[in-house]
Coordinates of C-alpha atoms in Angstrom, one line a residue:
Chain A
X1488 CA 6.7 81.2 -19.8
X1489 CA 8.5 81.1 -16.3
X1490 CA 7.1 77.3 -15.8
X1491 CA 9.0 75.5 -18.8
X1492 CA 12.5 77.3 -17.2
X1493 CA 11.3 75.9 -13.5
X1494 CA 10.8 72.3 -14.8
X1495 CA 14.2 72.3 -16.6
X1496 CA 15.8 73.7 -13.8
X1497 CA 14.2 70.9 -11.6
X1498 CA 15.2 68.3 -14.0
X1499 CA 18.7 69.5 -14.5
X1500 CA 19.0 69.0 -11.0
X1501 CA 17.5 65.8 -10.5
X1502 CA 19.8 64.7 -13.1
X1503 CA 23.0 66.2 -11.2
X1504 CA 21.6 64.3 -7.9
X1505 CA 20.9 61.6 -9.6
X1506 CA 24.4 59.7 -9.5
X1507 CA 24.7 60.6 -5.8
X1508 CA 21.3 59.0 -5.2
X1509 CA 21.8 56.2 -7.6
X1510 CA 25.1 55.1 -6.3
X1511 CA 25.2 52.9 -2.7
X1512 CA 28.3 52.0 -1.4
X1513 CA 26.9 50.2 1.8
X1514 CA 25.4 47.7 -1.2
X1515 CA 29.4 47.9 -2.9
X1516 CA 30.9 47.1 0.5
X1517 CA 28.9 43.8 -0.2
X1518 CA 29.1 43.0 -3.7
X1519 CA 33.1 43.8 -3.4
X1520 CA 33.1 41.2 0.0
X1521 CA 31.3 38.6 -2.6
X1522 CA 33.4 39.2 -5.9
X1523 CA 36.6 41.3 -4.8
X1524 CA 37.8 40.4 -1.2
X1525 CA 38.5 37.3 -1.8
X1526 CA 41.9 38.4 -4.2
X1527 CA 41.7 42.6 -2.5
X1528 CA 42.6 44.1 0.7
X1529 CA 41.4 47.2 1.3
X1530 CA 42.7 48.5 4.4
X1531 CA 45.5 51.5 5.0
X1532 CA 48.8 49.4 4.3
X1533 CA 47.0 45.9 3.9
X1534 CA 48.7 42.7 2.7
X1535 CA 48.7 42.5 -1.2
X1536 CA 47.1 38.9 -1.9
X1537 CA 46.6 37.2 -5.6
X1538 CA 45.5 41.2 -6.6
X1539 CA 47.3 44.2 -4.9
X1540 CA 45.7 46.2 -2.1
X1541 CA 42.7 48.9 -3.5
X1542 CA 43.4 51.4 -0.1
X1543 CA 43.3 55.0 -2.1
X1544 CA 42.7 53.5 -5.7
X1545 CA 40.5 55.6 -6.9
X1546 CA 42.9 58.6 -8.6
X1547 CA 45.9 55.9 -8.4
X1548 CA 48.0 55.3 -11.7
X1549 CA 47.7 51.4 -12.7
X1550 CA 50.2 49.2 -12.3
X1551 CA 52.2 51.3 -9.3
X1552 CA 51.6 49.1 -5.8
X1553 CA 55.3 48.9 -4.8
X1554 CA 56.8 45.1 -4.6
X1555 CA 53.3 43.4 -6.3
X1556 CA 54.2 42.1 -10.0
X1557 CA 51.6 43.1 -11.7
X1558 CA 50.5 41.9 -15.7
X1559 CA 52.4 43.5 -18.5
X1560 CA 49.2 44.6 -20.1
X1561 CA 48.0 46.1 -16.3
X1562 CA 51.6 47.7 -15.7
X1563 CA 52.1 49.3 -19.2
X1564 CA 48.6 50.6 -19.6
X1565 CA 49.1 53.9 -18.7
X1566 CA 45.5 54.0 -17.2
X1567 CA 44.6 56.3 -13.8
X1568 CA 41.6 54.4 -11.9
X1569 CA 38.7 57.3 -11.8
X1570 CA 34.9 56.6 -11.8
X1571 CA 35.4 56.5 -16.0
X1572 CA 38.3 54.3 -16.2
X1573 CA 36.9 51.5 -13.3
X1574 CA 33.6 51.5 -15.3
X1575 CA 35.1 50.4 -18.3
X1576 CA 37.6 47.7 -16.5
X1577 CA 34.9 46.3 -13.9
X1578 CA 32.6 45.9 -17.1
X1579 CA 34.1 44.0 -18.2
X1580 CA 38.5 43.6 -17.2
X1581 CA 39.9 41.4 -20.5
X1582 CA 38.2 43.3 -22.8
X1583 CA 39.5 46.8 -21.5
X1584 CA 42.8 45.3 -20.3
X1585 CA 43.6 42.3 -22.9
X1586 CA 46.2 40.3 -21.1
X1587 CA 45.8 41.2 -17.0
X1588 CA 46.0 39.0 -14.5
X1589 CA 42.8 39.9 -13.2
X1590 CA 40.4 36.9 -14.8
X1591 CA 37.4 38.3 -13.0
X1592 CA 34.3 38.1 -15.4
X1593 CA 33.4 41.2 -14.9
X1594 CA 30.1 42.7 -13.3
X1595 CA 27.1 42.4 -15.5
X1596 CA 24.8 44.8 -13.8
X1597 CA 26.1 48.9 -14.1
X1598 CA 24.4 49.8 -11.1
X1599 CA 26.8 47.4 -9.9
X1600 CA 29.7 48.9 -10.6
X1601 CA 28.5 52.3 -9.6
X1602 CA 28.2 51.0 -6.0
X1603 CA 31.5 49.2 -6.0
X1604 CA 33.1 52.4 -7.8
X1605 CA 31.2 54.4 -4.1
X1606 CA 33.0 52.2 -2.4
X1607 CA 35.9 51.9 -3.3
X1608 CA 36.0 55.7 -3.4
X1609 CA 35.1 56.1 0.3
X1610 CA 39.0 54.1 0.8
X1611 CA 40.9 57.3 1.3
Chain B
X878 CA 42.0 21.0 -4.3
X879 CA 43.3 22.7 -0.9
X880 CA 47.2 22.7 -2.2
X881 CA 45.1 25.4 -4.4
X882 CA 43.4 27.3 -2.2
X883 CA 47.4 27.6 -0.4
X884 CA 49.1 28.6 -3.2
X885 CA 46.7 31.0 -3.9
X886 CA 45.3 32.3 -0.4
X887 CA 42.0 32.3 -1.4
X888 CA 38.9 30.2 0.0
X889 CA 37.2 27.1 -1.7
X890 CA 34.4 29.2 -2.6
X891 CA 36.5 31.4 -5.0
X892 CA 36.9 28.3 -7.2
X893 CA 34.1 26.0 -7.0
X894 CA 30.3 25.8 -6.6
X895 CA 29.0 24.5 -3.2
X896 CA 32.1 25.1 -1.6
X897 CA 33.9 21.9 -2.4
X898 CA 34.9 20.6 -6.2
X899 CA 34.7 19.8 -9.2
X900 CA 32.2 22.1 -10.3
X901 CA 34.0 25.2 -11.1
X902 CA 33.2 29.0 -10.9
X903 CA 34.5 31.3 -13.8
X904 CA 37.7 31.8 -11.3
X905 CA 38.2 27.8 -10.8
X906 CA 37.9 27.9 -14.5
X907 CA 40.1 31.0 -15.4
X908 CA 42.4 29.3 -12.9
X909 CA 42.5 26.1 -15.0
X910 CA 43.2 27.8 -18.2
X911 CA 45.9 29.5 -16.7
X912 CA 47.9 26.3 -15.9
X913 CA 47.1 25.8 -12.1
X914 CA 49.5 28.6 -11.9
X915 CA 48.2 31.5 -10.4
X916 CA 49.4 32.8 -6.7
X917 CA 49.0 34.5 -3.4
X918 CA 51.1 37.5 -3.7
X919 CA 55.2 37.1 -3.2
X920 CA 55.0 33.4 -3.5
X921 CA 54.1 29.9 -2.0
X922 CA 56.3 27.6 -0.7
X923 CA 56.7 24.1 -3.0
X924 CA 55.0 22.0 0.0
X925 CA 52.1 23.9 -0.6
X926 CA 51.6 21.4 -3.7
X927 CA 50.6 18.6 -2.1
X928 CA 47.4 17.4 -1.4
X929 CA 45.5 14.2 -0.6
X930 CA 41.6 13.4 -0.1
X931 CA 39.8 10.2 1.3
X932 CA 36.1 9.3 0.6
X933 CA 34.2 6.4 2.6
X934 CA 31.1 5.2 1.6
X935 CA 28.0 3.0 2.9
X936 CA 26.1 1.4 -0.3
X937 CA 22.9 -0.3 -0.4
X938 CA 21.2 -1.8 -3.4
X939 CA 17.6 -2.6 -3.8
X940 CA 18.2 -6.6 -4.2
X941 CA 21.4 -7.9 -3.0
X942 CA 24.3 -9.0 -5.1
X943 CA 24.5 -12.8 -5.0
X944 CA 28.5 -13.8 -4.4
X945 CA 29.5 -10.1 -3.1
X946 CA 29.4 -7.0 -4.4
X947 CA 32.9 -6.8 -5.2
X948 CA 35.6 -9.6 -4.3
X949 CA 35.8 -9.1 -0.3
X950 CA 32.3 -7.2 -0.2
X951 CA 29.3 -8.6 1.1
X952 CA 26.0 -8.7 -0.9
X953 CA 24.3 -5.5 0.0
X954 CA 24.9 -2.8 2.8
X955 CA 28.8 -2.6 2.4
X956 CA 30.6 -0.1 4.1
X957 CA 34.0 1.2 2.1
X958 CA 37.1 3.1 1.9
X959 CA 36.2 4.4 -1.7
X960 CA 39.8 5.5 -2.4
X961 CA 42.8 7.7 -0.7
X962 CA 44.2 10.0 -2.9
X963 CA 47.7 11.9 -3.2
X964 CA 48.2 15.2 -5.3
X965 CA 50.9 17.1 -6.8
X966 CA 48.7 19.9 -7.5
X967 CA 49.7 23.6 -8.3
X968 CA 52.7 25.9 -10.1
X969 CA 55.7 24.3 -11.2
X970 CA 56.4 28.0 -13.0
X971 CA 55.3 30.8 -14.1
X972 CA 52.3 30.1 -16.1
X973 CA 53.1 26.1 -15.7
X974 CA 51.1 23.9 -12.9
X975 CA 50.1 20.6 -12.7
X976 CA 47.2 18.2 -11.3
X977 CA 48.5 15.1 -10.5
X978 CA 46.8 12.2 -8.8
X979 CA 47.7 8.8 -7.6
X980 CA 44.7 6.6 -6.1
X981 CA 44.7 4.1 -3.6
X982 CA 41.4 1.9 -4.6
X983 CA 39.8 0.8 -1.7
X984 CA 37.7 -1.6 -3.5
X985 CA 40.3 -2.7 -6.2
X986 CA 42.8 -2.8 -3.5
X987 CA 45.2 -1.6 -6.2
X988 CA 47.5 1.3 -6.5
X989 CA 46.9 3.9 -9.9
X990 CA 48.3 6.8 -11.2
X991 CA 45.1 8.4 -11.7
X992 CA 44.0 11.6 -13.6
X993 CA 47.3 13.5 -14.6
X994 CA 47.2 16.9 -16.7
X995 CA 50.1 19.3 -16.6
X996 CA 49.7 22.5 -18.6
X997 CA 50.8 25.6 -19.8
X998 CA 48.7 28.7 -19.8
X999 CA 49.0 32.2 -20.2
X1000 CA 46.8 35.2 -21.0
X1001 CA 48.0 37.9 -23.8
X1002 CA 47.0 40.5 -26.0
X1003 CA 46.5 39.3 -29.4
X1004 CA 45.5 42.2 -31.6
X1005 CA 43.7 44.3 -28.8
X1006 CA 42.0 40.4 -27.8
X1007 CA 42.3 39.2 -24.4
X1008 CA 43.1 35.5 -25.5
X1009 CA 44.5 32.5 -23.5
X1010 CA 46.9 30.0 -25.0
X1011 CA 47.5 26.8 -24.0
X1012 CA 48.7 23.6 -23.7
X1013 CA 47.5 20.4 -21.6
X1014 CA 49.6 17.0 -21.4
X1015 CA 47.3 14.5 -19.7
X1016 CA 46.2 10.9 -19.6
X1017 CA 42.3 11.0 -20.0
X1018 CA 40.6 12.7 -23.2
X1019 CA 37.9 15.6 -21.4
X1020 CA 40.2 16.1 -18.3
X1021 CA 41.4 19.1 -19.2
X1022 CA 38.3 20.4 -20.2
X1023 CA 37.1 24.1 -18.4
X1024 CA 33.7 23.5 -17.9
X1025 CA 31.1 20.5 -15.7
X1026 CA 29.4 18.8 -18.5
X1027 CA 31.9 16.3 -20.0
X1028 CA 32.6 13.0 -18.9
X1029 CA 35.5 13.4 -16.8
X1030 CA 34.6 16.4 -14.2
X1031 CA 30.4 16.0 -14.9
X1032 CA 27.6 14.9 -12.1
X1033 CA 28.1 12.8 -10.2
X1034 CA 31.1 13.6 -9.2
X1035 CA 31.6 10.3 -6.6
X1036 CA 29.6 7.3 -7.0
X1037 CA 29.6 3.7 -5.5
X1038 CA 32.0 0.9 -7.3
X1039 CA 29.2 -2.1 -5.2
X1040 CA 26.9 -1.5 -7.5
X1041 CA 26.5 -3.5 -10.6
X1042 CA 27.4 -1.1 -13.7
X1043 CA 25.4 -0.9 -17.2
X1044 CA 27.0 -2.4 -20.1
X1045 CA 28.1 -0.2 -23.1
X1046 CA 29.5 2.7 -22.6
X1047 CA 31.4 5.5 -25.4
X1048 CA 34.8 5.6 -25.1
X1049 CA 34.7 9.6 -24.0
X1050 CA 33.2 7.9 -21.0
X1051 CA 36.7 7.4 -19.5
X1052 CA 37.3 4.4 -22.2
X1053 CA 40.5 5.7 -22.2
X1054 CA 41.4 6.9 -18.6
X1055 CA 45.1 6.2 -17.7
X1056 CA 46.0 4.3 -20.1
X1057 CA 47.2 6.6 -22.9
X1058 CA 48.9 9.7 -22.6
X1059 CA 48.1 12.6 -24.9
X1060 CA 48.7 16.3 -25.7
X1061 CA 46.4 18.8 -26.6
X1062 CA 46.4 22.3 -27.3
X1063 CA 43.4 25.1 -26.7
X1064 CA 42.5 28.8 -26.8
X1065 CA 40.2 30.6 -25.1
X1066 CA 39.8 33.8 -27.6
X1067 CA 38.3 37.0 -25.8
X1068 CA 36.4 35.7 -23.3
X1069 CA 33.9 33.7 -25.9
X1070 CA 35.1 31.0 -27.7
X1071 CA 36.9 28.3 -26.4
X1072 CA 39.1 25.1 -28.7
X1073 CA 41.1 22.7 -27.8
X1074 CA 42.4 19.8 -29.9
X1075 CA 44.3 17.2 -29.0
X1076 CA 46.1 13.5 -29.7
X1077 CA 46.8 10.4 -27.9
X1078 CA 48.4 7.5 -27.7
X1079 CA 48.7 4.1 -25.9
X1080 CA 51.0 4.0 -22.7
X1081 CA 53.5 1.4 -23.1
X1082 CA 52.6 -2.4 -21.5
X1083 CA 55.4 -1.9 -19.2
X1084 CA 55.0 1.5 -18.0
X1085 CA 50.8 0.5 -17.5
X1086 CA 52.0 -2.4 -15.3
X1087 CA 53.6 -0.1 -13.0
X1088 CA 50.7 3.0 -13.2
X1089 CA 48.6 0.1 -12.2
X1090 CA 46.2 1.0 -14.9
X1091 CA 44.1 -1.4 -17.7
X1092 CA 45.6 -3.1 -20.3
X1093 CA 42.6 -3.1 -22.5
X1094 CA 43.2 -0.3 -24.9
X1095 CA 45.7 -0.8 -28.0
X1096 CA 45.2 1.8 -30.2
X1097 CA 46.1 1.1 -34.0
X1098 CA 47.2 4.8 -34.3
X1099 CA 46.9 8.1 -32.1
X1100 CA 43.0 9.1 -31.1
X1101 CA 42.0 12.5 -32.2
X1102 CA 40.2 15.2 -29.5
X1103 CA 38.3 18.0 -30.3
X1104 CA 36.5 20.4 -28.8
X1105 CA 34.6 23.5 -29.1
X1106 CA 32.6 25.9 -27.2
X1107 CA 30.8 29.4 -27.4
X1108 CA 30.7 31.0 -23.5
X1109 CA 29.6 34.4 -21.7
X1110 CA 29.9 34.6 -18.0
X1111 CA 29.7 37.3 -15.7
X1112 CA 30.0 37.5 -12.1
X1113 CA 27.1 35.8 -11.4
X1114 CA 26.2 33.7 -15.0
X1115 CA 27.7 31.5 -17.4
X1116 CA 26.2 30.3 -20.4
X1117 CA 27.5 27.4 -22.7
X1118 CA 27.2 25.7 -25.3
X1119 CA 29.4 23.6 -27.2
X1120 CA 30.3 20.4 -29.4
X1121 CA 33.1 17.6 -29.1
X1122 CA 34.6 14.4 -30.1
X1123 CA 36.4 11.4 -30.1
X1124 CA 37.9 9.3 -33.1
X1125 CA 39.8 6.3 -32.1
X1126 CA 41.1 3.0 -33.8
X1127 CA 41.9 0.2 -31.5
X1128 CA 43.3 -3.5 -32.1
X1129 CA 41.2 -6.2 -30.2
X1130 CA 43.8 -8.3 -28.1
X1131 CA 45.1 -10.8 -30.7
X1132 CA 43.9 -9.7 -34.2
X1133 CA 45.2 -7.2 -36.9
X1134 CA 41.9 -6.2 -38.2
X1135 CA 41.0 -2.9 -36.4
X1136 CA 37.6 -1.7 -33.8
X1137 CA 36.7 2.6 -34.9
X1138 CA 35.1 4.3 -32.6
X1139 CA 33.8 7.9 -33.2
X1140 CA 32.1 9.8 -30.5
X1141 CA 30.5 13.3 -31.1
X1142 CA 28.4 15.4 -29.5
X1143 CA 26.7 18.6 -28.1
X1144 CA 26.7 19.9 -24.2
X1145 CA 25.8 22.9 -22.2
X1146 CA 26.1 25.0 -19.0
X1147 CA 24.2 27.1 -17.2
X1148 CA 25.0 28.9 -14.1
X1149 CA 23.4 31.2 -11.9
X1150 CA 25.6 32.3 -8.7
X1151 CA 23.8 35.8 -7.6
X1152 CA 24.9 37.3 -5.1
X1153 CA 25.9 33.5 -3.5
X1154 CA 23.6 32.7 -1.3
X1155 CA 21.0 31.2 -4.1
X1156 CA 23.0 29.0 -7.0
X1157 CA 21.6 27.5 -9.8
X1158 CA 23.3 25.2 -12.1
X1159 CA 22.6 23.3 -15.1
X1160 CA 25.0 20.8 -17.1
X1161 CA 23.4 18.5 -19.8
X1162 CA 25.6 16.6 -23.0
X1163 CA 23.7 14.2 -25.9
X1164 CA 27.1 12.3 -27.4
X1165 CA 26.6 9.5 -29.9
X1166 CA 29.2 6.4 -30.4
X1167 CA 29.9 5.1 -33.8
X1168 CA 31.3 1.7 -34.1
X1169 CA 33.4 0.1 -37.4
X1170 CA 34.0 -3.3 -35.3
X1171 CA 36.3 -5.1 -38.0
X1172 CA 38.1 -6.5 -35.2
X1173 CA 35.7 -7.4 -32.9
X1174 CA 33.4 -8.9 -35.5
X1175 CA 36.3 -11.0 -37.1
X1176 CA 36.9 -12.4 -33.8
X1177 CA 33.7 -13.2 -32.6
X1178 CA 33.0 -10.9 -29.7
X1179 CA 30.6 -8.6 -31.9
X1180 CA 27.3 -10.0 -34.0
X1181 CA 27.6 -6.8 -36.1
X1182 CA 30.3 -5.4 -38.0
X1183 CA 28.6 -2.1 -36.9
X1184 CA 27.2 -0.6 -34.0
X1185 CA 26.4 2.6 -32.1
X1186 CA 25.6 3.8 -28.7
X1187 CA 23.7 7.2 -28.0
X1188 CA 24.4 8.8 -24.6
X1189 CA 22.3 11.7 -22.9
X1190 CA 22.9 12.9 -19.4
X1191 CA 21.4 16.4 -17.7
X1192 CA 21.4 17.1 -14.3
X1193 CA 20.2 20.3 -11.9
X1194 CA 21.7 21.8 -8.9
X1195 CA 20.7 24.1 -6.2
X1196 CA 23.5 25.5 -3.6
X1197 CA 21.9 27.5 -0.6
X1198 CA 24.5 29.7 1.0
X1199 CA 27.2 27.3 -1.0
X1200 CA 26.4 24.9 2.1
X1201 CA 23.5 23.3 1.1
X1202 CA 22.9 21.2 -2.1
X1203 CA 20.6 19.6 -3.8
X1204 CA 21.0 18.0 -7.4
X1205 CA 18.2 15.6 -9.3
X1206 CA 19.6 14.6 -12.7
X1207 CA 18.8 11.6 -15.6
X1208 CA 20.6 9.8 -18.0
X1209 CA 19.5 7.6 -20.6
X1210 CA 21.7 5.1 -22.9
X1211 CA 20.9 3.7 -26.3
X1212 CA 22.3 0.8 -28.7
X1213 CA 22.5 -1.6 -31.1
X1214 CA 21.3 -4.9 -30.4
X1215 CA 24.2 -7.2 -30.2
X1216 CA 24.2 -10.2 -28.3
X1217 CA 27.8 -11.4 -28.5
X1218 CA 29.0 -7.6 -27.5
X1219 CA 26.0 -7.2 -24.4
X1220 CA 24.7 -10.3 -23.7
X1221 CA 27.0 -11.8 -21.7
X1222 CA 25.3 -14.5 -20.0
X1223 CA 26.1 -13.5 -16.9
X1224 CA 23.7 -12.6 -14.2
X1225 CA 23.4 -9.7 -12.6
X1226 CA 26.1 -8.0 -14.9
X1227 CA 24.2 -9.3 -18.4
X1228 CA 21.8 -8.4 -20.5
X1229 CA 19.2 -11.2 -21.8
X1230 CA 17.8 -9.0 -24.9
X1231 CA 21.9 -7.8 -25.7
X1232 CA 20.9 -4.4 -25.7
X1233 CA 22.6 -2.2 -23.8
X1234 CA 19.5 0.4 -23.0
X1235 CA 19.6 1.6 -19.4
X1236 CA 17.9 5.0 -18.3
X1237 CA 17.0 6.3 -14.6
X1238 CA 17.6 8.8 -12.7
X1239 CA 19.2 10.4 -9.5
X1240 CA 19.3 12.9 -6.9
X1241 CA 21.3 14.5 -3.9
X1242 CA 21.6 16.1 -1.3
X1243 CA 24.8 17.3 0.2
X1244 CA 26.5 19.7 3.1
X1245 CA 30.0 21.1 2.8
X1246 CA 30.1 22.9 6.4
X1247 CA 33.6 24.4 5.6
X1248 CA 35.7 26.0 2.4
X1249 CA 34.8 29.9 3.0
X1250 CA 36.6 32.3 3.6
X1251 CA 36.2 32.0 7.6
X1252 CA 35.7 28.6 7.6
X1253 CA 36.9 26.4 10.3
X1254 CA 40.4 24.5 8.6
X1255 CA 40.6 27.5 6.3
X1256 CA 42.5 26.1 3.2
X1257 CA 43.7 23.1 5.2
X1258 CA 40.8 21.1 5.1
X1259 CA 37.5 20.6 3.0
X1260 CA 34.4 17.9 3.9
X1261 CA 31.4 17.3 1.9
X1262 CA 28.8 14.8 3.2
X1263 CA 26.4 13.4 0.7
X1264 CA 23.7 10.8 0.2
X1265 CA 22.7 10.0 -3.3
X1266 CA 19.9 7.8 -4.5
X1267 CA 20.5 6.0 -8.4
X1268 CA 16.9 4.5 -9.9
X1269 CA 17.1 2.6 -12.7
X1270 CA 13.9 2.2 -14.6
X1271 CA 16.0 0.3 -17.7
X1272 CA 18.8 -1.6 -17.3
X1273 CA 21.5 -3.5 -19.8
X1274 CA 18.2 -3.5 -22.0
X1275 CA 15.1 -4.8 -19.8
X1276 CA 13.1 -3.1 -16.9
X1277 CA 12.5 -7.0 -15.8
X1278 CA 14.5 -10.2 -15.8
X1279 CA 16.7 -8.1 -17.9
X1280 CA 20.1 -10.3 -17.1
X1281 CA 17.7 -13.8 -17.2
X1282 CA 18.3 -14.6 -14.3
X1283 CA 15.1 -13.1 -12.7
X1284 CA 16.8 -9.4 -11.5
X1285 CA 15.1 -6.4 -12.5
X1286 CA 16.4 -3.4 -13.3
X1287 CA 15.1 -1.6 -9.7
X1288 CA 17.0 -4.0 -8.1
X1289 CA 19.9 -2.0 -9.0
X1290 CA 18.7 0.9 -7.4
X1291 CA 21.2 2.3 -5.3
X1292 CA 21.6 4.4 -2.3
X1293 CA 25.1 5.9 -1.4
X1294 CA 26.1 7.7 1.4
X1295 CA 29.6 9.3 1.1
X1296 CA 32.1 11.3 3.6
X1297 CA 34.9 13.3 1.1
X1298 CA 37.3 15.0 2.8
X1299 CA 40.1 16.6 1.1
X1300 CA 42.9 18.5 3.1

């Protein structure tokens, strides 16, 4: 009887490692250089370009980089970027934000986005 | 265009496949649909619109071209200044831009205003719908549309004027370019279908004379656009399909009776940009012509009071690290057989059946060395050095003696070598 409680325990945390061990954010350093940088700075007090600087977004309210004009839809969302909210948006950005300013297609793979959403999250 | 990559601080390779344009990424295209309007953060400054591009040229044909290639052209082997061109190109406002070109023909030695289209675009939330509204004012029916695979921004996108030209050709085949000005209006409704529809009319004689454009259109009444087309892209694809058309009523010089012309047709896209260093692209468009030719039949430059023409082009790109390129495509035109309308008579430029049936081939090869992000020139300058190779298997209706005069259709074949640099 012990051996069925062993494997679940095993499984329950292989499942709980699992995101950790899923997500790469050496890879999402180089998907955001190829999709993101081109619009995004990322460094502490770096230039807003066509898209406002992503330094500390993750756990940032939308719409609040001081002196960048963002969208009406983006400013007005009422949205704060977690790991949730940036899965939804990089999925897929005018069909969770209708109206921003960010035209990106959106990412097409969701292993994708979980190494972008790693990191971005490492920008603290 | 570099006044875009200014405006908008962002490199070549944001906006367009291979590093250099037309051929537009789902940015270039969002871009577009947005009215040329986007920018860099806090602003650019208005001489950040203005743009201008040369392309030279060396062009060899497989049997020279008795009497020149072109009035001040020698018969074969000519070296050219294709064209200089000037562009207002980028925001007037917010969510209004414009593309505006004005050509310097080295070959025609003649000044045009060449493709215009000023639009509004904006995005907004239409009952929880991301969907773009739009409008385009331009001189050239498929100029404003978004995507490769139309007449106006398809492959290829340069080719040589010293080469002798097929007759026949549908009037969405630039029949129209510069010499009517027009409106349409288009959608692109959650990411997935796009519309446009538009009208135009002729330019006035006058105002042609000094646009330096054709006086060979009259149109009995405004031409009718229309355009549809289902899309998903992603990051790294795009998929298309669509349909469009083309209904137009024009006067032949000198007689009431009116020439009807309806084009329609189908096209796709394909697009595979990965993760950039490997792109794949695909663009191919079947469009047929219809022809009422009351006009031209009552005066005697048509044997038939009706006629069509069927079109098909398809061509097939590779980009390695968006530097490299290679792109083998076909084409293949069909029509009625009309001696007084083809034929001609002439050599070289005739046809000795009156058929206007021409099909062949090409390929390419080109190198764009700058246009990313830490390119040499940055946004200030963009080169693309190509050499392209046209064969014609069928030309103006024969694959030999086709004009009567003993020239076959591989004599035709052409090899281009071209240096465009825009800055």
């Amino acid at each position: 009887m012990r051996a069925p409680i062993l494997m679940a325990g095993a499984l329950g945390a292989l499942l709980l490692a699992a995101p950790a061990m899923a997500a790469d954010a050496v890879h999402g350093a180089r998907l955001f250089d190829t999709e993101c940088a081109d619009c995004h700075t990322v460094g502490k007090g770096g230039a807003n370009r066509k898209g406002p600087n992503l330094f500390g977004i993750l756990g940032r309210p939308s719409g609040q980089i001081e002196g960048y004009k963002y969208s009406d839809a983006n400013r007005t969302a009422g949205v704060t970027w977690d790991a949730a909210t940036l899965t939804k948006y990089l999925a897929a950005p005018k069909k969770a934000m209708p109206g921003t300013a960010m035209r990106f297609a959106g990412f097409d793979d969701a292993k994708d986005i979980g190494d972008v959403i790693a990191y971005l999250s490492t920008l603290h | 265009m570099p006044s875009f990559a200014r405006q908008t601080d962002e490199p070549c390779t944001s906006c367009h496949i291979g590093s250099f344009g037309p051929e537009l990424t789902a940015r270039g295209r969002s871009f577009k649909l947005l009215g040329y309007s986007e920018q860099k953060d806090g602003g650019s400054p208005w001489w950040e619109r203005f743009s201008g591009m040369v392309l030279g040229s060396f062009t060899a044909t497989g049997k020279k071209q008795e009497g020149g290639a072109a009035p001040r052209y020698g018969s074969n082997n000519n070296f050219a200044l294709d064209q200089a061109s000037g562009f207002v190109a980028g925001r007037i406002t917010e969510s209004v831009g414009a593309f505006i070109q004005l050509t310097e023909s080295g070959i025609d030695r003649r000044f045009v205003v060449d493709n215009v289209d000023i639009r509004f675009g904006k995005a907004f939330n239409i009952g929880g719908v991301d969907t773009i509204l739009g409008l385009s004012g331009n001189n050239n029916p498929t100029v404003s549309d978004p995507y490769n695979s139309l007449a106006a921004w398809g492959h290829p996108y340069v080719s040589s004027a010293l080469t002798p030209s097929p007759v026949g050709s549908p009037m969405l085949n630039g029949g129209l370019t510069g010499q009517v000005y027009g409106v349409s209006a288009y959608t692109l409704v959650g990411g997935l279908l796009y519309a446009e529809a538009g009208f135009y009319d002729t330019i006035s004689h006058d105002v042609r004379k000094a646009f330096g454009t054709g006086y060979d259109v009259a149109l009995a009444h405004p031409a009718t656009y229309w355009r549809l087309a289902l899309q998903q892209e992603s990051n790294k694809t795009l998929y298309q399909v669509g349909t469009f058309g083309l209904a137009v009523a024009q006067r032949p010089t000198g007689f009431e009776a009116t020439d009807r012309f309806l084009d329609y047709g189908v096209d796709a896209s394909f697009q595979w940009l990965g993760d950039r260093t490997h792109i794949v692209t695909a663009y191919g468009r079947a469009m047929r012509e219809e022809q009422v030719l009351n006009g031209s039949f009552a005066g005697g430059a048509s044997d038939n009071p009706k006629n069509h023409l069927t079109q098909i082009r398809g061509n097939l790109s590779y980009w390695y690290q968006q530097t490299y390129g290679l792109t083998v495509g076909g084409f293949a035109n069909r029509g009625s057989l009309d001696a007084l309308a083809y034929g001609s008579g002439d050599a070289i430029t005739g046809s000795a059946t009156g058929q206007p049936n021409t099909n062949g081939w090409l390929a390419e090869v080109a190198w764009t060395p700058f246009g990313k992000r830490d390119s040499w020139g940055g946004s200030f300058a963009n080169l693309k050095l190509g050499l392209q190779y046209v064969g014609y298997n069928r030309f103006n209706g024969g694959g030999r003696n086709y004009d009567g005069y003993g020239r076959n259709a591989a004599d035709n074949n052409t090899l281009y070598a071209f240096l465009w640099l825009a800055f």
